[in-house]
CSV table of C-alpha atoms (C1' of nucleotides) in Angstrom, one decimal:
chain,number,residue,atom,x,y,z
A,220,MET,CA,17.6,13.7,18.2
A,221,SER,CA,16.5,12.2,14.7
A,222,GLY,CA,16.4,14.3,11.8
A,223,LEU,CA,13.3,12.8,10.7
A,224,GLN,CA,10.6,15.3,11.5
A,225,PRO,CA,6.8,15.1,10.5
A,226,VAL,CA,5.7,17.3,7.9
A,227,ARG,CA,5.0,21.0,9.7
A,228,GLY,CA,1.7,21.4,11.2
A,229,THR,CA,1.0,17.5,11.6
A,230,HIS,CA,1.4,15.5,14.4
A,231,ASP,CA,1.4,11.7,15.5
A,232,LEU,CA,-1.3,10.8,18.0
A,233,LEU,CA,0.6,8.1,20.3
A,234,PRO,CA,-1.4,6.5,22.8
A,235,ASP,CA,-1.9,8.9,25.5
A,236,ASP,CA,-3.0,11.5,23.0
A,237,MET,CA,-5.1,9.1,21.0
A,238,ARG,CA,-7.2,8.1,24.0
A,239,ARG,CA,-7.8,12.0,24.6
A,240,PHE,CA,-8.7,12.3,21.0
A,241,ARG,CA,-11.0,9.2,21.1
A,242,ARG,CA,-12.9,10.6,24.2
A,243,VAL,CA,-13.5,13.8,22.5
A,244,ALA,CA,-14.7,12.2,19.2
A,245,ASP,CA,-16.7,9.4,20.9
A,246,THR,CA,-18.4,11.8,23.2
A,247,CYS,CA,-19.4,14.1,20.3
A,248,GLY,CA,-20.7,11.2,18.4
A,249,ARG,CA,-22.6,9.9,21.6
A,250,ALA,CA,-24.1,13.5,22.1
A,251,ALA,CA,-25.4,13.7,18.6
A,252,LEU,CA,-26.7,10.2,18.6
A,253,CYS,CA,-28.6,11.2,21.6
A,254,PHE,CA,-30.3,13.9,19.4
A,255,GLY,CA,-31.2,11.1,16.8
A,256,TYR,CA,-28.2,12.1,14.6
A,257,GLN,CA,-26.4,9.4,12.5
A,258,GLU,CA,-22.7,9.2,11.5
A,259,VAL,CA,-21.5,9.9,7.9
A,260,ALA,CA,-18.4,10.0,6.1
A,261,THR,CA,-17.5,11.9,3.2
A,262,PRO,CA,-14.4,11.6,1.1
A,263,ILE,CA,-11.3,13.3,2.5
A,264,PHE,CA,-10.8,15.2,-1.0
A,265,GLU,CA,-13.4,16.2,-3.4
A,266,PHE,CA,-13.3,18.3,-6.6
A,267,THR,CA,-11.8,21.7,-6.0
A,268,GLU,CA,-15.0,23.5,-7.3
A,269,VAL,CA,-16.8,21.8,-4.3
A,270,PHE,CA,-15.1,24.0,-1.7
A,271,LYS,CA,-14.3,27.2,-4.2
A,272,ARG,CA,-18.0,27.4,-4.9
A,273,THR,CA,-19.3,27.0,-1.6
A,274,LEU,CA,-16.8,28.8,0.9
A,275,GLY,CA,-16.7,32.0,-1.3
A,276,ASP,CA,-14.1,33.3,-3.3
A,277,THR,CA,-12.8,35.8,-0.9
A,278,SER,CA,-12.5,33.6,2.1
A,279,ASP,CA,-8.8,33.3,3.4
A,280,VAL,CA,-9.7,29.2,3.2
A,281,VAL,CA,-10.1,29.3,-0.4
A,282,THR,CA,-7.7,32.1,-1.5
A,283,LYS,CA,-4.6,30.9,0.4
A,284,GLU,CA,-5.2,27.8,2.5
A,285,MET,CA,-6.2,24.8,0.5
A,286,TYR,CA,-4.3,21.8,-0.4
A,287,THR,CA,-5.2,21.5,-4.0
A,288,PHE,CA,-3.2,19.5,-6.5
A,289,THR,CA,-3.7,17.7,-9.9
A,290,ASP,CA,-4.2,14.1,-9.8
A,291,LYS,CA,-2.7,11.6,-12.4
A,292,GLY,CA,-6.0,11.8,-14.2
A,293,GLY,CA,-5.8,15.7,-14.7
A,294,GLU,CA,-8.7,16.5,-12.2
A,295,THR,CA,-8.0,19.3,-9.8
A,296,VAL,CA,-9.0,18.0,-6.3
A,297,THR,CA,-8.4,19.4,-2.8
A,298,LEU,CA,-8.0,18.0,0.6
A,299,ARG,CA,-11.1,19.1,2.3
A,300,PRO,CA,-10.7,22.4,4.4
A,301,GLU,CA,-13.9,21.7,6.3
A,302,GLY,CA,-17.0,19.3,6.4
A,303,THR,CA,-19.8,20.9,5.3
A,304,ALA,CA,-19.5,21.4,1.7
A,305,GLY,CA,-18.8,17.6,1.3
A,306,VAL,CA,-22.1,16.7,3.1
A,307,ALA,CA,-24.0,18.8,1.2
A,308,ARG,CA,-22.3,17.4,-1.9
A,309,ALA,CA,-23.1,13.9,-0.8
A,310,LEU,CA,-26.6,15.0,-0.2
A,311,ILE,CA,-27.0,16.2,-4.0
A,312,SER,CA,-25.1,13.2,-5.1
A,313,GLY,CA,-27.1,10.7,-3.3
A,314,GLY,CA,-30.5,12.2,-4.0
A,315,LEU,CA,-31.0,12.5,-0.4
A,316,SER,CA,-33.2,15.4,-0.7
A,317,GLN,CA,-36.0,12.8,-0.9
A,318,HIS,CA,-35.4,11.8,2.8
A,319,LEU,CA,-35.4,15.3,4.4
A,320,PRO,CA,-34.7,16.3,7.3
A,321,LEU,CA,-31.5,14.7,7.5
A,322,LYS,CA,-29.5,14.6,10.8
A,323,TYR,CA,-25.8,13.8,10.4
A,324,PHE,CA,-22.6,13.9,12.5
A,325,TYR,CA,-19.2,13.4,11.4
A,326,VAL,CA,-15.6,13.1,12.3
A,327,GLY,CA,-12.4,13.3,10.4
A,328,PRO,CA,-9.4,14.9,9.2
A,329,MET,CA,-9.3,18.4,7.4
A,330,PHE,CA,-6.5,20.4,5.9
A,331,ARG,CA,-5.7,23.9,5.9
A,332,TYR,CA,-2.2,25.2,4.8
A,333,GLU,CA,-2.0,27.8,7.7
A,334,ARG,CA,1.0,29.0,10.0
A,335,PRO,CA,1.0,26.3,12.8
A,336,GLN,CA,0.4,27.3,16.2
A,337,LYS,CA,-1.0,25.9,19.4
A,338,GLY,CA,-4.5,24.7,18.5
A,339,ARG,CA,-3.9,25.5,14.9
A,340,LEU,CA,-2.5,22.6,12.9
A,341,ARG,CA,-2.3,22.0,9.0
A,342,GLN,CA,-3.9,18.4,9.4
A,343,PHE,CA,-6.4,18.7,12.1
A,344,HIS,CA,-9.8,16.9,13.1
A,345,GLN,CA,-13.1,18.2,13.3
A,346,THR,CA,-16.5,16.8,14.6
A,347,GLY,CA,-19.5,18.5,13.1
A,348,VAL,CA,-23.1,17.8,12.9
A,349,GLU,CA,-25.4,19.2,10.1
A,350,LEU,CA,-29.3,19.3,10.0
A,351,LEU,CA,-30.7,19.4,6.5
A,352,GLY,CA,-34.2,20.3,5.5
A,353,VAL,CA,-35.2,22.0,8.4
A,354,LYS,CA,-36.0,25.8,8.1
A,355,GLU,CA,-37.6,26.3,11.4
A,356,PRO,CA,-35.5,28.2,14.2
A,357,ALA,CA,-36.1,25.0,16.4
A,358,GLY,CA,-33.5,23.3,14.1
A,359,ASP,CA,-30.8,26.2,15.1
A,360,VAL,CA,-31.7,25.6,18.6
A,361,GLU,CA,-31.4,21.7,18.4
A,362,VAL,CA,-28.2,22.0,16.7
A,363,ILE,CA,-26.7,24.4,19.5
A,364,ALA,CA,-28.1,22.2,21.9
A,365,ILE,CA,-25.9,19.3,20.7
A,366,GLY,CA,-22.9,21.3,20.7
A,367,VAL,CA,-23.5,22.3,24.5
A,368,GLU,CA,-24.4,18.9,25.5
A,369,PHE,CA,-21.2,17.6,23.8
A,370,LEU,CA,-19.0,20.2,25.7
A,371,ARG,CA,-20.9,19.5,28.8
A,372,ARG,CA,-19.8,16.0,28.5
A,373,ILE,CA,-16.4,16.5,28.2
A,374,GLY,CA,-16.3,18.7,31.0
A,375,ALA,CA,-15.5,21.8,29.2
A,376,TRP,CA,-18.9,23.9,29.0
A,377,ASP,CA,-18.9,25.6,32.3
A,378,ARG,CA,-15.3,27.3,30.9
A,379,CYS,CA,-16.8,28.3,27.6
A,380,GLU,CA,-19.0,31.0,26.5
A,381,LEU,CA,-21.5,31.0,23.6
A,382,GLU,CA,-21.7,33.9,21.4
A,383,LEU,CA,-24.7,34.5,19.0
A,384,ASN,CA,-25.7,36.8,16.0
A,385,THR,CA,-27.9,36.7,13.2
A,386,LEU,CA,-26.7,37.3,9.7
A,387,GLY,CA,-30.2,37.8,8.7
A,388,ASP,CA,-31.9,36.8,5.2
A,389,ALA,CA,-30.7,37.8,1.8
A,390,ALA,CA,-33.2,41.0,1.9
A,391,SER,CA,-31.8,42.2,5.2
A,392,ARG,CA,-28.2,41.6,4.3
A,393,GLN,CA,-28.8,43.8,0.9
A,394,ALA,CA,-30.3,46.5,2.8
A,395,TYR,CA,-27.8,46.5,5.6
A,396,ARG,CA,-24.9,46.2,3.0
A,397,GLN,CA,-25.6,49.4,1.4
A,398,VAL,CA,-25.8,51.3,4.7
A,399,LEU,CA,-22.5,50.0,6.0
A,400,ILE,CA,-21.0,50.7,2.9
A,401,SER,CA,-21.9,54.3,2.8
A,402,TYR,CA,-21.0,54.6,6.4
A,403,LEU,CA,-17.7,53.0,6.3
A,404,ASN,CA,-17.0,54.9,3.0
A,405,GLY,CA,-17.0,58.0,5.1
A,406,PHE,CA,-13.8,56.7,6.9
A,407,ARG,CA,-11.8,55.6,3.8
A,408,ASP,CA,-8.9,57.4,5.0
A,409,GLN,CA,-8.6,56.2,8.3
A,410,LEU,CA,-9.5,52.5,7.8
A,411,SER,CA,-6.8,49.8,7.7
A,412,LYS,CA,-5.5,48.1,4.5
A,413,GLU,CA,-7.4,45.1,5.3
A,414,SER,CA,-10.4,46.7,6.1
A,415,LEU,CA,-10.3,48.7,2.8
A,416,GLU,CA,-10.0,45.5,0.9
A,417,ARG,CA,-13.0,43.9,2.6
A,418,LEU,CA,-15.0,46.9,2.2
A,419,GLU,CA,-14.9,46.1,-1.7
A,420,LYS,CA,-15.5,42.4,-1.2
A,421,ASN,CA,-17.2,41.4,1.7
A,422,PRO,CA,-18.0,44.7,3.7
A,423,LEU,CA,-19.6,42.5,6.6
A,424,ARG,CA,-16.0,41.2,7.5
A,425,VAL,CA,-15.0,44.8,8.3
A,426,LEU,CA,-17.2,44.5,11.6
A,427,ASP,CA,-14.8,41.6,12.7
A,428,SER,CA,-11.6,43.7,12.5
A,429,LYS,CA,-9.3,43.5,15.2
A,430,ASP,CA,-7.4,46.6,14.2
A,431,GLU,CA,-7.9,48.9,17.1
A,432,ASN,CA,-8.8,52.1,15.1
A,433,ASP,CA,-11.2,50.2,12.9
A,434,GLN,CA,-12.7,48.8,15.9
A,435,LYS,CA,-13.4,52.6,17.2
A,436,ILE,CA,-15.0,53.4,13.6
A,437,VAL,CA,-16.9,50.0,13.7
A,438,ALA,CA,-18.3,50.8,17.3
A,439,ASN,CA,-20.3,53.5,16.0
A,440,ALA,CA,-21.5,51.9,12.7
A,441,PRO,CA,-24.9,51.2,12.0
A,442,ILE,CA,-26.1,47.9,13.8
A,443,TYR,CA,-27.1,45.4,11.7
A,444,THR,CA,-30.2,44.4,14.1
A,445,ASP,CA,-32.0,47.7,13.1
A,446,TYR,CA,-32.0,46.7,9.3
A,447,LEU,CA,-33.2,43.0,9.7
A,448,THR,CA,-36.6,42.4,7.9
A,449,PRO,CA,-39.3,41.6,10.3
A,450,GLU,CA,-39.2,37.9,9.2
A,451,ALA,CA,-35.6,37.7,10.0
A,452,THR,CA,-35.9,39.4,13.4
A,453,ALA,CA,-38.7,37.0,14.4
A,454,PHE,CA,-36.5,34.2,13.3
A,455,PHE,CA,-33.7,35.5,15.6
A,456,ALA,CA,-36.3,35.8,18.4
A,457,GLU,CA,-37.4,32.3,18.1
A,458,VAL,CA,-33.8,31.1,18.4
A,459,LYS,CA,-33.2,33.1,21.4
A,460,ALA,CA,-36.4,31.9,22.8
A,461,GLY,CA,-35.6,28.3,22.2
A,462,LEU,CA,-32.2,28.8,24.0
A,463,ASP,CA,-33.8,30.5,26.8
A,464,ALA,CA,-36.0,27.6,27.4
A,465,LEU,CA,-33.3,25.0,27.5
A,466,GLY,CA,-31.5,27.2,29.9
A,467,ILE,CA,-28.7,27.9,27.5
A,468,ALA,CA,-26.7,31.1,28.4
A,469,TYR,CA,-25.4,33.1,25.5
A,470,ARG,CA,-24.2,36.7,24.7
A,471,ILE,CA,-25.4,38.4,21.6
A,472,ASN,CA,-22.4,39.8,19.5
A,473,PRO,CA,-23.4,41.9,17.0
A,474,ARG,CA,-19.9,41.8,15.3
A,475,LEU,CA,-19.8,38.1,15.1
A,476,VAL,CA,-19.3,37.1,11.5
A,477,ARG,CA,-18.5,33.7,10.1
A,478,GLY,CA,-15.6,33.5,7.8
A,479,LEU,CA,-17.4,31.1,5.2
A,480,ASP,CA,-19.6,32.8,2.9
A,481,TYR,CA,-22.5,30.4,2.8
A,482,TYR,CA,-24.0,31.3,6.4
A,483,CYS,CA,-27.2,33.2,6.8
A,484,HIS,CA,-29.5,33.8,9.9
A,485,THR,CA,-28.2,32.3,12.9
A,486,CYS,CA,-24.5,32.0,13.5
A,487,PHE,CA,-22.7,31.1,16.6
A,488,GLU,CA,-19.3,30.7,18.4
A,489,ILE,CA,-18.4,28.7,21.3
A,490,THR,CA,-15.0,29.9,23.0
A,491,CYS,CA,-13.0,28.9,25.7
A,492,PRO,CA,-10.6,31.8,26.9
A,493,GLU,CA,-8.0,29.6,28.5
A,494,LEU,CA,-7.0,28.4,25.0
A,495,GLY,CA,-5.6,31.6,24.1
A,496,ALA,CA,-5.6,32.8,20.4
A,497,GLN,CA,-7.0,29.8,19.2
A,498,LYS,CA,-9.7,29.6,21.5
A,499,THR,CA,-12.9,28.9,19.2
A,500,VAL,CA,-13.8,25.5,20.4
A,501,LEU,CA,-17.1,25.0,18.3
A,502,ALA,CA,-18.7,27.1,15.6
A,503,GLY,CA,-21.4,27.2,13.0
A,504,GLY,CA,-24.7,28.5,11.8
A,505,ARG,CA,-27.4,28.3,9.4
A,506,TYR,CA,-26.5,27.7,5.6
A,507,ASP,CA,-30.1,27.9,3.7
A,508,GLY,CA,-28.3,28.7,0.4
A,509,LEU,CA,-25.5,26.4,0.4
A,510,VAL,CA,-27.2,23.4,-1.4
A,511,GLY,CA,-29.0,25.5,-4.0
A,512,LEU,CA,-25.7,27.2,-4.8
A,513,MET,CA,-24.1,24.0,-5.5
A,514,GLY,CA,-26.5,23.1,-7.9
A,515,GLY,CA,-29.2,21.0,-5.6
A,516,PRO,CA,-32.4,21.6,-4.9
A,517,GLU,CA,-32.9,24.7,-2.4
A,518,THR,CA,-32.5,22.9,1.0
A,519,ALA,CA,-32.5,24.5,4.3
A,520,GLY,CA,-29.6,23.6,6.6
A,521,VAL,CA,-27.9,24.2,10.0
A,522,GLY,CA,-24.8,22.9,11.5
A,523,TRP,CA,-21.4,23.4,13.3
A,524,ALA,CA,-18.0,22.1,13.3
A,525,SER,CA,-15.7,21.6,16.3
A,526,GLY,CA,-12.1,21.2,16.7
A,527,VAL,CA,-11.1,18.0,18.2
A,528,GLU,CA,-7.4,18.8,19.3
A,529,ARG,CA,-8.8,22.0,20.7
A,530,CYS,CA,-11.3,20.1,22.8
A,531,ALA,CA,-8.7,17.5,23.8
A,532,MET,CA,-6.7,20.3,25.4
A,533,LEU,CA,-9.7,21.0,27.6
A,534,LEU,CA,-10.1,17.4,28.7
A,535,ALA,CA,-9.2,17.5,32.8
A,536,GLU,CA,-7.2,14.2,32.7
A,537,THR,CA,-6.2,11.7,30.1
A,538,PRO,CA,-8.7,8.5,29.9
A,539,ARG,CA,-7.0,5.7,31.3
A,540,ALA,CA,-6.2,2.5,29.1
A,541,PRO,CA,-8.1,-0.5,29.7
A,542,ARG,CA,-6.0,-2.8,32.0
A,543,PRO,CA,-5.1,-6.2,30.5
A,544,ILE,CA,-4.7,-9.4,32.3
A,545,ALA,CA,-1.0,-10.7,31.7
A,546,ILE,CA,-0.3,-14.3,31.3
A,547,VAL,CA,3.1,-15.2,32.6
A,548,PRO,CA,4.4,-18.6,31.2
A,549,LEU,CA,7.4,-20.4,32.8
A,550,GLY,CA,9.1,-22.8,30.5
A,551,GLU,CA,8.2,-24.0,27.0
A,552,ALA,CA,5.1,-26.4,28.0
A,553,ALA,CA,3.7,-23.4,29.7
A,554,GLU,CA,4.4,-21.0,26.8
A,555,HIS,CA,2.3,-23.0,24.7
A,556,THR,CA,-0.5,-23.5,27.4
A,557,ALA,CA,-0.2,-19.7,27.7
A,558,THR,CA,-1.1,-19.2,23.9
A,559,ILE,CA,-4.0,-21.4,24.0
A,560,LEU,CA,-5.3,-19.9,27.2
A,561,ALA,CA,-4.9,-16.3,26.0
A,562,GLY,CA,-7.0,-17.3,22.8
A,563,ARG,CA,-9.7,-18.7,25.1
A,564,LEU,CA,-9.8,-15.7,27.3
A,565,ARG,CA,-9.9,-13.3,24.2
A,566,ARG,CA,-12.8,-15.1,22.5
A,567,GLN,CA,-14.5,-14.1,25.8
A,568,ASP,CA,-13.5,-10.7,25.5
A,569,PHE,CA,-10.9,-10.3,27.8
A,570,ILE,CA,-7.9,-8.2,27.4
A,571,VAL,CA,-5.1,-10.5,27.5
A,572,ASP,CA,-1.3,-9.6,27.2
A,573,LEU,CA,1.5,-12.0,26.1
A,574,GLY,CA,5.0,-11.0,26.7
A,575,PHE,CA,7.2,-12.8,24.2
A,576,SER,CA,10.5,-13.3,26.2
A,577,GLY,CA,12.0,-13.0,29.8
A,578,ASN,CA,12.2,-14.8,32.8
A,579,MET,CA,9.6,-14.5,35.5
A,580,GLY,CA,10.7,-11.3,37.0
A,581,LYS,CA,11.0,-9.6,33.6
A,582,ARG,CA,7.6,-10.6,32.7
A,583,MET,CA,6.0,-9.4,36.1
A,584,LYS,CA,7.8,-6.3,35.7
A,585,ARG,CA,6.5,-5.8,32.2
A,586,ALA,CA,2.9,-6.4,33.4
A,587,ASN,CA,3.2,-4.0,36.1
A,588,LYS,CA,4.4,-1.4,33.3
A,589,ILE,CA,1.4,-1.9,31.2
A,590,ASP,CA,-0.8,-1.3,34.0
A,591,ALA,CA,-2.2,-5.2,34.1
A,592,VAL,CA,-4.8,-5.9,36.7
A,593,ALA,CA,-3.6,-9.3,37.3
A,594,ALA,CA,-1.1,-11.7,36.2
A,595,VAL,CA,-1.9,-15.4,35.4
A,596,ILE,CA,1.3,-17.5,36.3
A,597,LEU,CA,1.7,-20.5,34.7
A,598,GLY,CA,4.4,-23.0,35.8
A,599,ASP,CA,5.0,-26.6,35.5
A,600,ASP,CA,4.0,-27.2,38.9
A,601,GLU,CA,0.6,-25.6,38.6
A,602,LEU,CA,0.1,-27.0,35.0
A,603,ALA,CA,0.5,-30.4,36.3
A,604,ARG,CA,-2.3,-29.8,38.6
A,605,GLY,CA,-4.4,-28.2,36.1
A,606,GLU,CA,-3.9,-24.9,38.0
A,607,ALA,CA,-2.5,-21.4,37.6
A,608,GLY,CA,-1.4,-18.7,40.2
A,609,LEU,CA,-3.4,-15.4,39.9
A,610,LYS,CA,-1.8,-12.6,41.3
A,611,LEU,CA,-3.8,-9.4,41.8
A,612,LEU,CA,-1.3,-6.5,41.0
A,613,ASP,CA,-2.8,-3.9,42.8
A,614,SER,CA,-3.1,-5.5,46.3
A,615,GLY,CA,-0.3,-8.1,45.6
A,616,GLU,CA,-2.7,-10.9,46.6
A,617,GLN,CA,-2.1,-14.3,44.9
A,618,LYS,CA,-4.3,-17.3,44.8
A,619,THR,CA,-4.5,-20.5,43.0
A,620,VAL,CA,-7.2,-21.3,40.6
A,621,ARG,CA,-8.4,-24.3,38.6
A,622,LEU,CA,-7.5,-23.6,34.9
A,623,ASP,CA,-11.1,-24.4,33.9
A,624,GLU,CA,-12.4,-21.8,36.4
A,625,LEU,CA,-10.2,-18.8,35.2
A,626,GLU,CA,-13.0,-17.1,33.5
A,627,ALA,CA,-15.1,-17.0,36.6
A,628,ALA,CA,-12.1,-15.9,38.4
A,629,LEU,CA,-11.4,-13.1,36.2
A,630,ALA,CA,-14.8,-12.1,35.6
A,631,ALA,CA,-14.4,-8.8,37.6
A,632,TYR,CA,-11.7,-7.7,35.2
A,633,ARG,CA,-13.1,-8.1,31.9
B,11,G,C1',1.5,35.5,5.1
B,12,C,C1',3.9,39.6,9.4
B,13,G,C1',6.3,40.5,14.3
B,14,G,C1',8.6,38.3,19.0
B,15,G,C1',10.6,33.9,21.9
B,16,U,C1',12.7,29.2,22.3
B,17,G,C1',15.7,24.8,20.4
B,18,U,C1',21.3,20.8,25.4
B,19,A,C1',20.3,12.8,26.6
B,20,G,C1',13.7,9.3,25.5
B,21,C,C1',11.4,13.6,29.3
B,22,U,C1',11.9,17.8,32.4
B,23,C,C1',15.9,21.1,33.2
B,24,A,C1',21.6,22.6,34.5
B,25,A,C1',26.3,24.3,32.4
B,26,U,C1',30.4,32.2,35.5
B,27,U,C1',31.7,37.5,31.2
B,28,G,C1',33.1,32.7,25.3
B,29,G,C1',37.4,28.3,28.5
B,30,U,C1',39.7,22.6,28.8
B,31,U,C1',36.3,15.6,29.5
B,32,A,C1',28.5,19.2,28.4
B,33,G,C1',25.7,17.7,34.1
B,34,A,C1',21.4,16.1,37.2
B,35,G,C1',16.5,14.0,38.3
B,36,C,C1',13.2,10.9,36.0
B,37,G,C1',13.0,7.2,32.5
B,38,C,C1',15.7,3.1,30.0
B,39,C,C1',19.0,-1.4,30.5
B,40,G,C1',21.8,-5.1,33.8
B,41,G,C1',22.6,-6.8,38.8
B,42,A,C1',21.3,-8.0,44.0
B,43,U,C1',16.7,-11.8,43.4
B,44,U,C1',17.8,-18.0,37.0
B,45,G,C1',9.4,-18.8,40.4
B,46,U,C1',7.1,-12.7,41.8
B,47,G,C1',6.0,-6.8,39.6
B,48,A,C1',5.2,-1.9,41.9
B,49,U,C1',9.3,-0.2,47.0
B,50,U,C1',15.1,-0.3,48.1
B,51,C,C1',20.5,-0.7,47.1
B,52,C,C1',24.4,-1.2,43.2
B,53,G,C1',26.0,-0.8,38.5
B,54,G,C1',25.3,0.8,32.9
B,55,A,C1',24.1,2.8,28.5
B,56,G,C1',22.7,7.1,26.2
B,57,G,C1',24.6,13.9,23.3
B,58,U,C1',27.6,15.7,15.9
B,59,U,C1',24.2,20.9,22.2
B,60,G,C1',18.2,21.1,15.9
B,61,C,C1',20.7,21.7,10.9
B,62,G,C1',24.4,24.5,8.1
B,63,G,C1',27.8,28.3,7.6
B,64,G,C1',30.5,32.5,10.1
B,65,U,C1',33.7,35.3,14.0
B,66,U,C1',37.6,33.5,17.4
B,67,C,C1',43.8,30.8,20.1
B,68,A,C1',39.0,28.8,22.0
B,69,A,C1',31.5,28.5,20.6
B,70,G,C1',26.2,24.8,23.9
B,71,U,C1',27.3,30.4,25.0
B,72,C,C1',28.4,35.4,19.8
B,73,C,C1',26.8,36.5,14.3
B,74,C,C1',24.2,34.9,9.7
B,75,G,C1',21.1,31.5,7.4
B,76,U,C1',17.7,27.5,7.6
B,77,C,C1',14.2,24.0,10.1
B,78,A,C1',10.9,22.9,13.9
B,79,C,C1',8.1,24.6,18.0
B,80,U,C1',6.0,28.6,20.8
B,81,C,C1',3.5,33.7,21.9
B,82,G,C1',0.9,37.4,19.2
B,83,C,C1',-1.1,39.3,14.6
B,84,C,C1',-4.0,37.4,10.5
B,85,C,C1',-7.4,33.4,10.0
B,86,C,C1',-10.4,30.0,12.0
B,87,A,C1',-12.3,24.6,14.4
RNA sequence: GCGGGUGUAGCUCAAUUGGUUAGAGCGCCGGAUUGUGAUUCCGGAGGUUGCGGGUUCAAGUCCCGUCACUCGCCCCA
C-alpha cells in the first residue's frame, strides 16, 4: 500500500464514482432548468468577511470550520463553506438587483474543517438553487418543489422525508426570543453546557439540542407558532397550502432550526434515514435579510443546498459509461488507416477507442474490457478490398462492411 | 472537538492460546490460440501485515504513540 494518502476528508472521484456524481449534479441542474433557473458559478474563495458577516458569528461553521488563510497580497480569504453567501455577494457586485427576480442554480465544491465521517467530507460538493427578489410564499413553494423534483428524478424521494418549520419574521422572533429565554432560565441548573452557551448567544438553537434531558425541558417549552405575528402565520399557511396543492408531503417540526443565521420564515430539511447520522440530503429556507446584511439593497431570497456525495449514495445503480467502438488494426499499414478512420468517426461524434499495442488477441481482450459495443477489424486482406470486419461484441456476430459505409453500419452505436 | 470500532496482496477476506516459509477467491500478467474478446485449462507476478516505538526466545496477533477509515456525539449538505 502506498504511503501517499489524500488529505484527510478529501477523496478522488474515479470513473465509477464520477459517473454517480455527474448523474446527481446533472439531474439537479436539469430539474432546476425545468423551473426556469439558470446555472451560475461564483468563486471558490471569497474575502473572509463575506462568510463571517452572513453566517452568524456564533455558528460552528464560522467559529471553527472555515479554511481561512492570508494570501500573498495580505488579504484574508476563505474557501467557501457554502454557496448562498457567494451568490448574494455576486448579486451585489454585479448590480443584479436591477434584474429581479433572479433564478439561479449552482454546483461546486465546498470546504469545511470537520471530523470526516461517512457523508461528511472536508471537501464536498453541493448543488443548490437560489430564488432572489421574490417575497411571496409561492417562491418558497417553488424552491421546495425543485428540490423534490430533483430527488424524485434520482430515485430517492420516496425514501426521504420533508420537514418544515417557520422561523417567522423579525417581530415574531423578537417576541418568542423573550418568552423562550425566560422559560429556559427557569431550568438553568438542569440544562447541558452547550445549551447554556446557546441560551446566551442564540437561544433558538437550544430547541435543537440532542441532549436527552434538554429535550425533556424543550418539550414543554412555549411553541414558536403561538408567538408568530399574524403576517408570519399567514405566510407559513400559504407555503403549506402551496405544498398541499402540489401533493408534496411534509411533516411540521417546530424544533427544526437552521444552523446558519440568515434564515427567516420558511426553513426545511429533507432527510433520508438510511444514510445514518449524516442523513440530511437537502436543506434550506428563506433568507430575506441576507443581501441587506451584506450591504446590498434589501432583497428577498429563498434557496436550498444539497450534498452531492450524499445524494450519490442514494443512487440505486452506477450509471453505465457510454460504450465505445474499438478499432483493431493488424499491421503497420492498418495502424495508419485506423488513426485516420478513428478521426473520421470521432468527427461524427462516435466514441472511438484505439489501443496502442498488442496483437489481435490482446486488442480484442481490451475491447471487451472497456465494454466496447463493437470492434472494427482492419487487416491487410480487408484493406486491400476497401473493407473492414465489424464484430458485435455482445452477440459475437461478425460481418464485412465497406469502409465508406462504416458510419451507416455503426449508426446504431453512436 | 469528544467517545467506541477497524486497518493483512489492486479488491473481498483467512491465518489455534503470541510459534517457524502470512493463505484463498476475484482481479492482473503470460501461455494453450503470432487474424478474434467475453467462457475453459495451465502457469506467474504481487506483502516492510497502515506507519513508528515497546514487551518477548518469538509479534499480523499483546502494549503505547501516530495516521487513515468507520460508528455515535457535535455540526451540517
